[in-house]
Amino acid sequence: IPIKTLEQDKQTDCKFLYSVCEKYGLAMKVFGEKIIIFDEARYESAAPVLTLQYEDCIRYTYNSTMAGTYTGAKVRYSDPGSSKRHYVSVGSGSRIKEMNVEADGAEDARRKAVAALNNANKKAVTFSATVMPREELIASRCIEIRGLGTPDGVYYLDKVTSKIGQNGTSQQSIEAHLVGYRLNDAKVQLEVETEKKEDGGGSVYTVQKGDTLWSIAKEQLGSPLRYAEIYDLNKDVIEEAARGRGKKDSSNGHWLVVGTSLQIPEATETDGEQ
């Protein structure tokens, strides 16, 4: 995957590398004193290594949700050559994730959009259980669940933990997600963003050094009290940028990353009036 430039700021090497892999839809694990980077999609398509039946589970939990999952994305990025803003639409449907990203071009934006969708959709259907130990149970392998009713299906093992008791008995805890929710053959549509009104109506602002949401709202909308609207409109982008710099979160927009593109809400007739 060609990447022109990346910036590492206040992150350990391992955390930085992990975040890069996540942005581009790759998985990473440390095993046998080696860092292994791999494409989860290839492993999800592999045949199950074993089948777990109802009687094999000491206990289990199953969860299914559509909250936080998506069928497509619309990504906004600035062309590094012309500085023109573009949209890249990936997938389709009613649940569309809107994103602002830093990208080297349309293909770079597409990769990041698809990765974000697939990472979100992993939680659509999840399964966890405690079972008697099996040597075949290794993270990154697929297993089949059968005989449990609704949870039945093929799952990808995200995490496997082995525990040995004081009396020598052992158990394994597994965490897995149902395969089949990955966006692989997404259609990509590239379109140039139309120019916005200069009065702040739906414009896009790029964060500069020293900016705060308060100052941006005052400058762009004439009212610093509208800072919360800017945060709500760009919450996903602001939080993702903050985590990319090694922070837990943005502290409700307190931490802004220079270069982040923010969508500005429409100005109202009363904005700027004293």
PDB file of N, CA and C in Angstrom, residues 49-61 127-138 143-146 148 157 159-165 169-176:
ATOM      1  N   VAL A  49     -12.027 -24.431  11.188  1.00  0.00           N
ATOM      2  CA  VAL A  49     -11.106 -25.478  11.635  1.00  0.00           C
ATOM      3  C   VAL A  49     -11.809 -26.503  12.513  1.00  0.00           C
ATOM      4  N   LEU A  50     -12.958 -26.125  13.092  1.00  0.00           N
ATOM      5  CA  LEU A  50     -13.737 -27.070  13.893  1.00  0.00           C
ATOM      6  C   LEU A  50     -15.151 -26.534  14.072  1.00  0.00           C
ATOM      7  N   THR A  51     -16.018 -27.391  14.578  1.00  0.00           N
ATOM      8  CA  THR A  51     -17.404 -27.015  14.859  1.00  0.00           C
ATOM      9  C   THR A  51     -17.663 -27.135  16.355  1.00  0.00           C
ATOM     10  N   LEU A  52     -18.194 -26.069  16.943  1.00  0.00           N
ATOM     11  CA  LEU A  52     -18.571 -26.092  18.355  1.00  0.00           C
ATOM     12  C   LEU A  52     -20.079 -26.316  18.461  1.00  0.00           C
ATOM     13  N   GLN A  53     -20.459 -27.311  19.225  1.00  0.00           N
ATOM     14  CA  GLN A  53     -21.859 -27.615  19.467  1.00  0.00           C
ATOM     15  C   GLN A  53     -22.294 -27.019  20.804  1.00  0.00           C
ATOM     16  N   TYR A  54     -23.589 -27.075  21.049  1.00  0.00           N
ATOM     17  CA  TYR A  54     -24.141 -26.548  22.298  1.00  0.00           C
ATOM     18  C   TYR A  54     -23.467 -27.187  23.515  1.00  0.00           C
ATOM     19  N   GLU A  55     -23.272 -28.497  23.464  1.00  0.00           N
ATOM     20  CA  GLU A  55     -22.703 -29.212  24.613  1.00  0.00           C
ATOM     21  C   GLU A  55     -21.222 -28.884  24.842  1.00  0.00           C
ATOM     22  N   ASP A  56     -20.566 -28.260  23.859  1.00  0.00           N
ATOM     23  CA  ASP A  56     -19.157 -27.889  24.018  1.00  0.00           C
ATOM     24  C   ASP A  56     -18.987 -26.590  24.803  1.00  0.00           C
ATOM     25  N   CYS A  57     -20.061 -25.829  24.959  1.00  0.00           N
ATOM     26  CA  CYS A  57     -19.981 -24.508  25.592  1.00  0.00           C
ATOM     27  C   CYS A  57     -20.354 -24.598  27.071  1.00  0.00           C
ATOM     28  N   ILE A  58     -19.426 -24.210  27.932  1.00  0.00           N
ATOM     29  CA  ILE A  58     -19.728 -24.123  29.363  1.00  0.00           C
ATOM     30  C   ILE A  58     -20.698 -22.980  29.599  1.00  0.00           C
ATOM     31  N   ARG A  59     -20.455 -21.876  28.926  1.00  0.00           N
ATOM     32  CA  ARG A  59     -21.370 -20.735  28.912  1.00  0.00           C
ATOM     33  C   ARG A  59     -21.102 -19.945  27.643  1.00  0.00           C
ATOM     34  N   TYR A  60     -22.086 -19.171  27.193  1.00  0.00           N
ATOM     35  CA  TYR A  60     -21.878 -18.356  25.993  1.00  0.00           C
ATOM     36  C   TYR A  60     -22.792 -17.145  26.002  1.00  0.00           C
ATOM     37  N   THR A  61     -22.417 -16.121  25.242  1.00  0.00           N
ATOM     38  CA  THR A  61     -23.248 -14.936  25.039  1.00  0.00           C
ATOM     39  C   THR A  61     -23.250 -14.610  23.553  1.00  0.00           C
ATOM     40  N   PHE A 127     -20.074 -13.212  19.205  1.00  0.00           N
ATOM     41  CA  PHE A 127     -20.292 -14.420  20.011  1.00  0.00           C
ATOM     42  C   PHE A 127     -19.088 -14.605  20.925  1.00  0.00           C
ATOM     43  N   SER A 128     -19.343 -14.875  22.183  1.00  0.00           N
ATOM     44  CA  SER A 128     -18.261 -15.179  23.126  1.00  0.00           C
ATOM     45  C   SER A 128     -18.677 -16.386  23.956  1.00  0.00           C
ATOM     46  N   ALA A 129     -17.692 -17.159  24.357  1.00  0.00           N
ATOM     47  CA  ALA A 129     -18.010 -18.388  25.089  1.00  0.00           C
ATOM     48  C   ALA A 129     -16.809 -18.850  25.898  1.00  0.00           C
ATOM     49  N   THR A 130     -17.099 -19.677  26.885  1.00  0.00           N
ATOM     50  CA  THR A 130     -16.077 -20.401  27.637  1.00  0.00           C
ATOM     51  C   THR A 130     -16.232 -21.869  27.299  1.00  0.00           C
ATOM     52  N   VAL A 131     -15.143 -22.493  26.866  1.00  0.00           N
ATOM     53  CA  VAL A 131     -15.202 -23.885  26.407  1.00  0.00           C
ATOM     54  C   VAL A 131     -14.037 -24.669  26.989  1.00  0.00           C
ATOM     55  N   MET A 132     -14.114 -25.960  26.879  1.00  0.00           N
ATOM     56  CA  MET A 132     -12.973 -26.796  27.221  1.00  0.00           C
ATOM     57  C   MET A 132     -11.901 -26.576  26.152  1.00  0.00           C
ATOM     58  N   PRO A 133     -10.634 -26.625  26.526  1.00  0.00           N
ATOM     59  CA  PRO A 133      -9.562 -26.233  25.602  1.00  0.00           C
ATOM     60  C   PRO A 133      -9.467 -27.110  24.358  1.00  0.00           C
ATOM     61  N   ARG A 134      -9.257 -26.468  23.240  1.00  0.00           N
ATOM     62  CA  ARG A 134      -9.015 -27.138  21.952  1.00  0.00           C
ATOM     63  C   ARG A 134      -7.791 -26.490  21.329  1.00  0.00           C
ATOM     64  N   GLU A 135      -6.842 -27.283  20.876  1.00  0.00           N
ATOM     65  CA  GLU A 135      -5.625 -26.717  20.291  1.00  0.00           C
ATOM     66  C   GLU A 135      -5.898 -26.010  18.970  1.00  0.00           C
ATOM     67  N   GLU A 136      -7.039 -26.302  18.343  1.00  0.00           N
ATOM     68  CA  GLU A 136      -7.373 -25.646  17.074  1.00  0.00           C
ATOM     69  C   GLU A 136      -7.844 -24.206  17.268  1.00  0.00           C
ATOM     70  N   LEU A 137      -8.232 -23.860  18.496  1.00  0.00           N
ATOM     71  CA  LEU A 137      -8.757 -22.525  18.754  1.00  0.00           C
ATOM     72  C   LEU A 137      -7.618 -21.520  18.856  1.00  0.00           C
ATOM     73  N   ILE A 138      -7.385 -20.806  17.789  1.00  0.00           N
ATOM     74  CA  ILE A 138      -6.326 -19.797  17.704  1.00  0.00           C
ATOM     75  C   ILE A 138      -6.914 -18.557  17.039  1.00  0.00           C
ATOM     76  N   ILE A 143     -14.305 -20.691  13.004  1.00  0.00           N
ATOM     77  CA  ILE A 143     -14.974 -21.856  13.562  1.00  0.00           C
ATOM     78  C   ILE A 143     -16.453 -21.798  13.169  1.00  0.00           C
ATOM     79  N   GLU A 144     -17.128 -22.931  13.274  1.00  0.00           N
ATOM     80  CA  GLU A 144     -18.562 -22.972  13.009  1.00  0.00           C
ATOM     81  C   GLU A 144     -19.300 -23.240  14.306  1.00  0.00           C
ATOM     82  N   ILE A 145     -20.354 -22.452  14.550  1.00  0.00           N
ATOM     83  CA  ILE A 145     -21.225 -22.667  15.701  1.00  0.00           C
ATOM     84  C   ILE A 145     -22.475 -23.382  15.206  1.00  0.00           C
ATOM     85  N   ARG A 146     -22.839 -24.491  15.845  1.00  0.00           N
ATOM     86  CA  ARG A 146     -23.984 -25.271  15.387  1.00  0.00           C
ATOM     87  C   ARG A 146     -24.754 -25.812  16.598  1.00  0.00           C
ATOM     88  N   LEU A 148     -27.042 -24.108  18.382  1.00  0.00           N
ATOM     89  CA  LEU A 148     -27.439 -23.099  19.358  1.00  0.00           C
ATOM     90  C   LEU A 148     -28.644 -22.288  18.883  1.00  0.00           C
ATOM     91  N   LEU A 157     -12.365 -15.857  14.859  1.00  0.00           N
ATOM     92  CA  LEU A 157     -11.900 -15.726  16.235  1.00  0.00           C
ATOM     93  C   LEU A 157     -11.041 -14.469  16.388  1.00  0.00           C
ATOM     94  N   LYS A 159     -10.221 -13.220  19.528  1.00  0.00           N
ATOM     95  CA  LYS A 159      -9.370 -13.357  20.714  1.00  0.00           C
ATOM     96  C   LYS A 159      -9.623 -14.705  21.367  1.00  0.00           C
ATOM     97  N   VAL A 160      -8.549 -15.361  21.774  1.00  0.00           N
ATOM     98  CA  VAL A 160      -8.639 -16.633  22.490  1.00  0.00           C
ATOM     99  C   VAL A 160      -7.742 -16.551  23.723  1.00  0.00           C
ATOM    100  N   THR A 161      -8.315 -16.797  24.889  1.00  0.00           N
ATOM    101  CA  THR A 161      -7.570 -16.729  26.150  1.00  0.00           C
ATOM    102  C   THR A 161      -7.630 -18.071  26.848  1.00  0.00           C
ATOM    103  N   SER A 162      -6.483 -18.618  27.212  1.00  0.00           N
ATOM    104  CA  SER A 162      -6.419 -19.907  27.913  1.00  0.00           C
ATOM    105  C   SER A 162      -6.100 -19.663  29.384  1.00  0.00           C
ATOM    106  N   LYS A 163      -6.840 -20.342  30.266  1.00  0.00           N
ATOM    107  CA  LYS A 163      -6.629 -20.204  31.699  1.00  0.00           C
ATOM    108  C   LYS A 163      -6.451 -21.583  32.325  1.00  0.00           C
ATOM    109  N   ILE A 164      -5.443 -21.688  33.176  1.00  0.00           N
ATOM    110  CA  ILE A 164      -5.168 -22.946  33.877  1.00  0.00           C
ATOM    111  C   ILE A 164      -5.428 -22.739  35.366  1.00  0.00           C
ATOM    112  N   GLY A 165      -6.302 -23.565  35.938  1.00  0.00           N
ATOM    113  CA  GLY A 165      -6.638 -23.444  37.345  1.00  0.00           C
ATOM    114  C   GLY A 165      -5.575 -24.037  38.245  1.00  0.00           C
ATOM    115  N   THR A 169      -6.792 -27.979  35.936  1.00  0.00           N
ATOM    116  CA  THR A 169      -7.804 -27.941  34.893  1.00  0.00           C
ATOM    117  C   THR A 169      -7.679 -26.643  34.089  1.00  0.00           C
ATOM    118  N   SER A 170      -8.118 -26.674  32.854  1.00  0.00           N
ATOM    119  CA  SER A 170      -7.978 -25.487  32.008  1.00  0.00           C
ATOM    120  C   SER A 170      -9.250 -25.242  31.211  1.00  0.00           C
ATOM    121  N   GLN A 171      -9.436 -23.979  30.839  1.00  0.00           N
ATOM    122  CA  GLN A 171     -10.556 -23.551  30.024  1.00  0.00           C
ATOM    123  C   GLN A 171     -10.064 -22.516  29.020  1.00  0.00           C
ATOM    124  N   GLN A 172     -10.853 -22.295  27.986  1.00  0.00           N
ATOM    125  CA  GLN A 172     -10.544 -21.260  27.008  1.00  0.00           C
ATOM    126  C   GLN A 172     -11.745 -20.337  26.861  1.00  0.00           C
ATOM    127  N   SER A 173     -11.449 -19.044  26.781  1.00  0.00           N
ATOM    128  CA  SER A 173     -12.476 -18.047  26.501  1.00  0.00           C
ATOM    129  C   SER A 173     -12.252 -17.530  25.089  1.00  0.00           C
ATOM    130  N   ILE A 174     -13.327 -17.479  24.314  1.00  0.00           N
ATOM    131  CA  ILE A 174     -13.194 -17.020  22.931  1.00  0.00           C
ATOM    132  C   ILE A 174     -14.104 -15.816  22.695  1.00  0.00           C
ATOM    133  N   GLU A 175     -13.641 -14.916  21.830  1.00  0.00           N
ATOM    134  CA  GLU A 175     -14.439 -13.780  21.365  1.00  0.00           C
ATOM    135  C   GLU A 175     -14.377 -13.798  19.844  1.00  0.00           C
ATOM    136  N   ALA A 176     -15.534 -13.714  19.191  1.00  0.00           N
ATOM    137  CA  ALA A 176     -15.572 -13.885  17.736  1.00  0.00           C
ATOM    138  C   ALA A 176     -16.663 -13.016  17.127  1.00  0.00           C
TER     139      ALA A 176
END
